[in-house]
Short mmCIF file of C-alpha atoms in Angstrom, two decimals:
data_model
loop_
_atom_site.label_atom_id
_atom_site.label_comp_id
_atom_site.label_asym_id
_atom_site.label_seq_id
_atom_site.Cartn_x
_atom_site.Cartn_y
_atom_site.Cartn_z
CA MET G 192 7.35 -20.98 18.71
CA ALA G 193 5.75 -24.69 17.83
CA GLU G 194 8.18 -27.14 16.30
CA LEU G 195 6.52 -28.35 12.89
CA PRO G 196 7.14 -31.57 12.05
CA PRO G 197 9.31 -31.68 9.00
CA PRO G 198 7.08 -31.97 5.51
CA ARG G 199 7.02 -35.70 4.53
CA PRO G 200 6.08 -36.96 0.76
CA GLY G 201 2.72 -37.97 1.11
CA ASP G 202 1.83 -36.14 4.20
CA HIS G 203 -1.12 -34.88 2.40
CA ASP G 204 -2.64 -33.42 6.47
CA LEU G 205 -0.07 -30.77 6.74
CA LEU G 206 -1.01 -27.73 5.02
CA THR G 207 1.48 -26.45 3.04
CA VAL G 208 1.87 -22.57 0.91
CA ALA G 209 3.52 -22.67 -2.53
CA CYS G 210 5.57 -19.25 -3.33
CA ARG G 211 2.71 -18.30 -5.83
CA GLU G 212 0.08 -18.43 -2.74
CA PHE G 213 2.33 -16.79 -0.29
CA VAL G 214 2.71 -13.52 -2.30
CA GLU G 215 -1.20 -13.58 -2.06
CA LEU G 216 -1.09 -13.86 1.83
CA VAL G 217 1.67 -11.55 2.40
CA THR G 218 -0.51 -8.57 3.81
CA GLU G 219 -2.74 -10.60 5.48
CA HIS G 220 0.21 -12.19 7.08
CA LEU G 221 1.49 -8.54 7.81
CA GLU G 222 -2.33 -7.73 9.07
CA GLY G 223 -2.15 -10.79 11.57
CA ALA G 224 -5.40 -11.76 10.00
CA LEU G 225 -4.93 -15.36 9.10
CA PRO G 226 -5.67 -18.17 10.89
CA ASP G 227 -2.85 -19.84 12.95
CA GLU G 228 -3.19 -23.08 10.86
CA VAL G 229 -2.10 -21.03 7.60
CA GLU G 230 0.03 -18.92 10.08
CA ARG G 231 2.14 -22.08 10.84
CA ALA G 232 2.21 -23.00 7.11
CA ILE G 233 3.49 -19.31 6.27
CA ALA G 234 6.33 -19.92 9.12
CA ALA G 235 7.48 -22.97 7.74
CA HIS G 236 7.58 -21.99 4.05
CA LEU G 237 9.91 -18.92 5.14
CA GLU G 238 12.13 -21.07 6.96
CA LEU G 239 12.92 -22.84 3.36
CA CYS G 240 12.23 -20.25 0.85
CA ASP G 241 14.81 -17.16 0.53
CA PRO G 242 12.95 -15.52 -2.28
CA CYS G 243 10.04 -15.26 -0.16
CA VAL G 244 11.71 -13.93 2.58
CA VAL G 245 12.80 -11.26 0.09
CA TYR G 246 9.44 -10.63 -1.09
CA LEU G 247 8.31 -10.17 2.65
CA GLU G 248 10.87 -7.67 3.48
CA GLN G 249 10.10 -6.00 0.00
CA MET G 250 6.38 -5.55 0.95
CA ARG G 251 7.32 -4.24 4.22
CA SER G 252 9.79 -1.48 3.17
CA THR G 253 7.55 -0.62 0.62
CA ALA G 254 5.16 0.46 2.99
CA ALA G 255 7.51 1.79 5.55
CA SER G 256 9.11 3.99 2.62
CA LEU G 257 5.28 5.58 1.94
CA ARG G 258 5.38 6.98 5.49
CA GLY G 259 5.09 10.65 5.46
CA LEU G 260 5.26 11.13 1.63
CA PRO G 261 4.43 14.80 0.50
CA SER G 262 0.85 15.00 -0.73
CA PRO G 263 0.96 15.11 -4.40
CA VAL G 264 0.77 18.58 -6.26
CA LEU G 265 -2.52 20.04 -7.05
CA PRO G 266 -3.33 19.66 -10.82
CA PRO G 267 -2.71 23.39 -12.35
CA ALA G 268 -6.43 23.89 -12.94
CA ALA G 269 -7.88 22.94 -9.36
CA ARG G 270 -4.60 25.37 -7.96
CA ASP G 271 -5.90 28.23 -10.17
CA ARG G 272 -9.56 27.81 -9.11
CA LEU G 273 -8.48 27.66 -5.51
CA LEU G 274 -6.11 30.66 -5.56
CA ASP G 275 -9.18 32.15 -7.28
CA VAL G 276 -11.44 31.41 -4.17
CA PHE G 277 -8.84 32.68 -1.93
CA THR G 278 -8.15 35.60 -4.03
CA ALA G 279 -12.41 36.80 -3.85
CA LEU G 280 -12.01 36.02 0.17
CA HIS G 281 -9.31 38.17 1.09
CA GLY G 282 -8.56 40.19 -2.05
CA PRO G 283 -5.28 40.67 -4.27
CA GLY G 284 -2.18 40.11 -2.52
CA GLY G 285 -3.20 37.52 0.00
CA PRO G 286 -4.42 37.57 3.36
CA ARG G 287 -4.04 40.90 5.58
CA CYS G 288 -2.27 39.91 8.72
CA MET I 232 -12.26 25.29 4.01
CA ILE I 233 -10.10 28.36 3.16
CA GLY I 234 -12.83 30.50 4.92
CA ARG I 235 -12.25 28.48 7.97
CA LEU I 236 -8.35 29.00 8.14
CA ASP I 237 -8.96 31.90 10.36
CA ARG I 238 -10.16 29.33 12.65
CA PHE I 239 -6.72 27.52 12.62
CA GLU I 240 -4.50 27.77 15.61
CA GLY I 241 -1.56 26.19 15.31
CA ARG I 242 -1.97 23.49 17.76
CA SER I 243 -1.35 20.72 15.19
CA SER I 244 0.19 20.97 11.80
CA LEU I 245 -1.90 22.38 9.20
CA ARG I 246 -1.81 18.97 7.26
CA THR I 247 -3.29 17.44 10.26
CA TRP I 248 -5.99 20.04 10.77
CA VAL I 249 -7.29 20.09 6.86
CA PHE I 250 -7.02 16.50 6.85
CA ARG I 251 -9.91 16.28 10.11
CA ILE I 252 -12.10 19.27 8.46
CA LEU I 253 -12.07 16.48 4.99
CA GLU I 254 -12.48 13.50 7.56
CA ASN I 255 -15.57 15.07 9.59
CA ARG I 256 -16.88 16.26 6.20
CA ALA I 257 -16.89 12.90 4.59
CA ARG I 258 -18.59 11.40 7.99
CA SER I 259 -21.73 13.83 7.77
CA ARG I 260 -21.87 13.28 4.26
CA GLY I 261 -21.86 9.59 4.48
CA VAL I 262 -24.62 10.29 7.10
CA HIS I 263 -26.92 12.41 4.85
CA GLU I 264 -26.31 10.47 1.72
CA SER I 265 -26.32 7.24 3.36
CA ARG I 266 -23.12 6.23 1.63
CA ALA I 267 -24.28 7.06 -1.84
CA LEU I 268 -21.03 5.77 -3.21
CA PRO I 269 -20.51 2.01 -1.83
CA TRP I 270 -17.03 1.55 -1.42
CA SER I 271 -17.29 -2.26 -1.25
CA SER I 272 -19.04 -3.02 -4.43
CA ALA I 273 -16.87 -0.86 -6.73
CA PHE I 274 -13.81 -2.34 -7.83
CA ALA I 275 -14.50 -1.43 -11.33
CA ASP I 276 -11.74 1.14 -11.37
CA ASP I 277 -9.60 -1.77 -11.24
CA PRO I 278 -10.07 -4.03 -14.45
CA GLY I 279 -7.38 -6.86 -12.99
CA MET I 280 -9.61 -7.20 -9.80
CA GLY I 281 -9.00 -10.72 -8.36
CA GLY I 282 -6.20 -12.04 -10.47
CA PRO I 283 -2.77 -12.18 -9.45
CA THR I 284 -0.65 -9.18 -8.06
CA VAL I 285 2.22 -10.98 -9.40
CA ASP I 286 2.90 -12.20 -13.01
CA PRO I 287 2.40 -16.23 -12.88
CA ALA I 288 5.27 -16.58 -15.30
CA ARG I 289 7.69 -16.14 -12.35
CA PHE I 290 6.31 -19.16 -10.87
CA ARG I 291 6.70 -22.83 -12.36
CA GLY I 292 3.68 -24.72 -13.70
CA PRO I 293 1.58 -27.19 -12.06
CA ASP I 294 4.03 -30.09 -13.41
CA ASP I 295 6.95 -28.98 -12.04
CA ARG I 296 8.81 -30.69 -9.39
CA TRP I 297 7.98 -27.47 -7.13
CA PRO I 298 4.67 -26.55 -8.44
CA GLY I 299 3.81 -22.64 -7.76
CA GLY I 300 7.22 -21.81 -6.64
CA TRP I 301 10.01 -19.50 -7.99
CA THR I 302 11.34 -20.04 -11.34
CA PRO I 303 15.27 -19.05 -11.12
CA ALA I 304 14.36 -15.95 -13.30
CA GLY I 305 11.36 -15.01 -11.50
CA ARG I 306 12.47 -14.77 -7.87
CA PRO I 307 13.02 -11.12 -6.29
CA ALA I 308 16.31 -10.14 -6.10
CA ALA I 309 17.05 -8.24 -2.79
CA TRP I 310 17.25 -4.47 -2.92
CA GLU I 311 20.44 -3.23 -2.61
CA PRO I 312 21.28 -0.85 -1.12
CA PRO I 313 17.36 -1.04 0.49
CA PRO I 314 14.75 1.82 0.22
CA GLU I 315 15.47 3.41 3.24
CA TYR I 316 19.27 4.19 3.04
CA ALA I 317 19.70 7.73 3.02
CA ALA I 318 21.79 7.63 -0.42
CA VAL I 319 18.51 6.20 -2.30
CA ALA I 320 15.40 6.91 -0.09
CA ALA I 321 15.07 10.30 -1.99
CA GLU I 322 14.83 9.04 -5.39
CA ILE I 323 12.70 6.13 -4.25
CA ARG I 324 10.33 8.21 -2.59
CA ARG I 325 10.06 10.34 -5.53
CA GLU I 326 9.15 7.09 -7.65
CA LEU I 327 6.56 5.66 -5.14
CA GLY I 328 4.98 9.25 -5.29
CA THR I 329 4.09 8.70 -9.22
CA ALA I 330 3.38 5.30 -8.42
CA LEU I 331 0.52 5.95 -6.03
CA ASP I 332 -1.11 8.51 -8.07
CA GLU I 333 -1.13 6.03 -11.07
CA LEU I 334 -3.09 3.51 -8.67
CA PRO I 335 -6.75 2.64 -8.87
CA ASP I 336 -8.53 5.77 -6.81
CA ARG I 337 -9.60 2.97 -4.28
CA GLN I 338 -6.26 1.01 -3.79
CA ARG I 339 -4.64 4.73 -3.87
CA THR I 340 -6.89 5.95 -1.14
CA VAL I 341 -6.45 2.96 1.52
CA VAL I 342 -2.97 3.14 1.10
CA GLU I 343 -2.36 6.74 1.56
CA LEU I 344 -4.74 6.69 4.71
CA ARG I 345 -3.06 3.36 5.94
CA ASP I 346 1.08 4.15 4.93
CA VAL I 347 1.23 7.48 4.18
CA HIS I 348 -0.80 9.03 7.16
CA GLY I 349 -0.65 5.93 9.40
CA LEU I 350 -4.35 5.24 10.02
CA SER I 351 -5.34 1.95 11.74
CA SER I 352 -6.95 -0.69 9.45
CA GLU I 353 -10.42 0.15 12.01
CA GLU I 354 -10.25 3.82 11.04
CA VAL I 355 -9.76 3.35 7.65
CA CYS I 356 -12.66 0.94 7.28
CA GLU I 357 -14.99 3.16 9.21
CA GLN I 358 -14.31 6.52 7.35
CA LEU I 359 -14.57 4.43 4.12
CA GLY I 360 -17.36 2.04 4.97
CA LEU I 361 -15.21 -0.77 3.97
CA SER I 362 -15.33 -4.52 5.25
CA PRO I 363 -11.88 -5.41 6.89
CA GLY I 364 -11.56 -8.06 4.02
CA ASN I 365 -11.91 -5.64 1.10
CA GLN I 366 -9.84 -2.87 2.95
CA ARG I 367 -6.85 -5.68 3.21
CA ILE I 368 -7.72 -6.48 -0.86
CA LEU I 369 -7.24 -2.77 -1.60
CA LEU I 370 -4.02 -2.62 0.63
CA HIS I 371 -2.28 -5.63 -0.66
CA ARG I 372 -3.12 -4.96 -4.38
CA GLY I 373 -1.78 -1.26 -3.72
CA ARG I 374 0.91 -2.43 -1.85
CA ALA I 375 1.97 -5.13 -4.63
CA ARG I 376 1.85 -2.74 -7.41
CA LEU I 377 4.26 -0.18 -5.54
CA ARG I 378 6.47 -2.97 -4.74
CA ALA I 379 6.81 -3.91 -8.48
CA ARG I 380 7.46 -0.44 -9.43
CA LEU I 381 9.87 -0.45 -7.25
CA GLU I 382 11.29 -3.73 -8.39
CA ASP I 383 11.25 -1.95 -11.70
CA VAL I 384 13.50 0.71 -10.34
CA TYR I 385 16.41 -1.45 -8.94
CA ARG I 386 16.45 -3.57 -11.82
CA ALA I 387 16.79 -0.46 -14.13
CA ALA I 388 19.44 0.84 -11.62
CA ALA I 389 21.13 -2.57 -11.77
CA GLY I 390 21.59 -2.57 -15.62
CA GLU I 391 22.86 0.91 -15.34
CA GLY I 392 25.09 0.84 -12.85
CA GLU I 393 24.08 2.61 -9.74
CA LEU I 394 20.86 3.86 -8.11
CA ARG I 395 21.27 7.28 -7.33
CA GLY I 396 20.02 9.28 -4.67
#
């Protein structure tokens, strides 16, 4: 990775990212959708900012924990209707195998 | 779909099979109705759309020495044990399931397709007729809410002693 010059006071040419901005860029960062210049600013920020590293990790692990989550249970009314349709098609007592 | 169950040959999981039928049906309907429901223009189900996903009170003000930085009370605390840890995974997934149900429809659908079912962003954009930018916005807002929910769970657990699985 290219070395970033250390930020100097009054150096307005260097793009910087505040924590408040980082939390709104984090998904685009994870998606690889940010311009290089912004990615460099984020890398520089994360180097110095532990809470933002924690935030990034939490967004990543939230997404990872969702993988394969069981689908929500059908609402009772929808379940009853589905069973009615099923019964109408196959007769009471379930399908004949 | 139930009528078609006879044709299920067991080569894929039932879930994948049902999902594929829904996908094909959505696709053909999209063609017939020329996407009667424009996804990209319908952020109306989230009143806070466009607003910050993290409470602004957790950051320092513009006159601070570090404007926009976390305040000492606002900064996120590391989650211990992490959500992947076996002892808490079941509890975390239960909370995530509830929180997912409560998301605005569009956010929930994008998060489900991307994170629960593992579709790529290209697939989600194509299926839902979303621009890549809008897909990312919905994913971001949905994930940020779910993260906030887990943060609440960990905070409550820290107050009570321990997170139980």
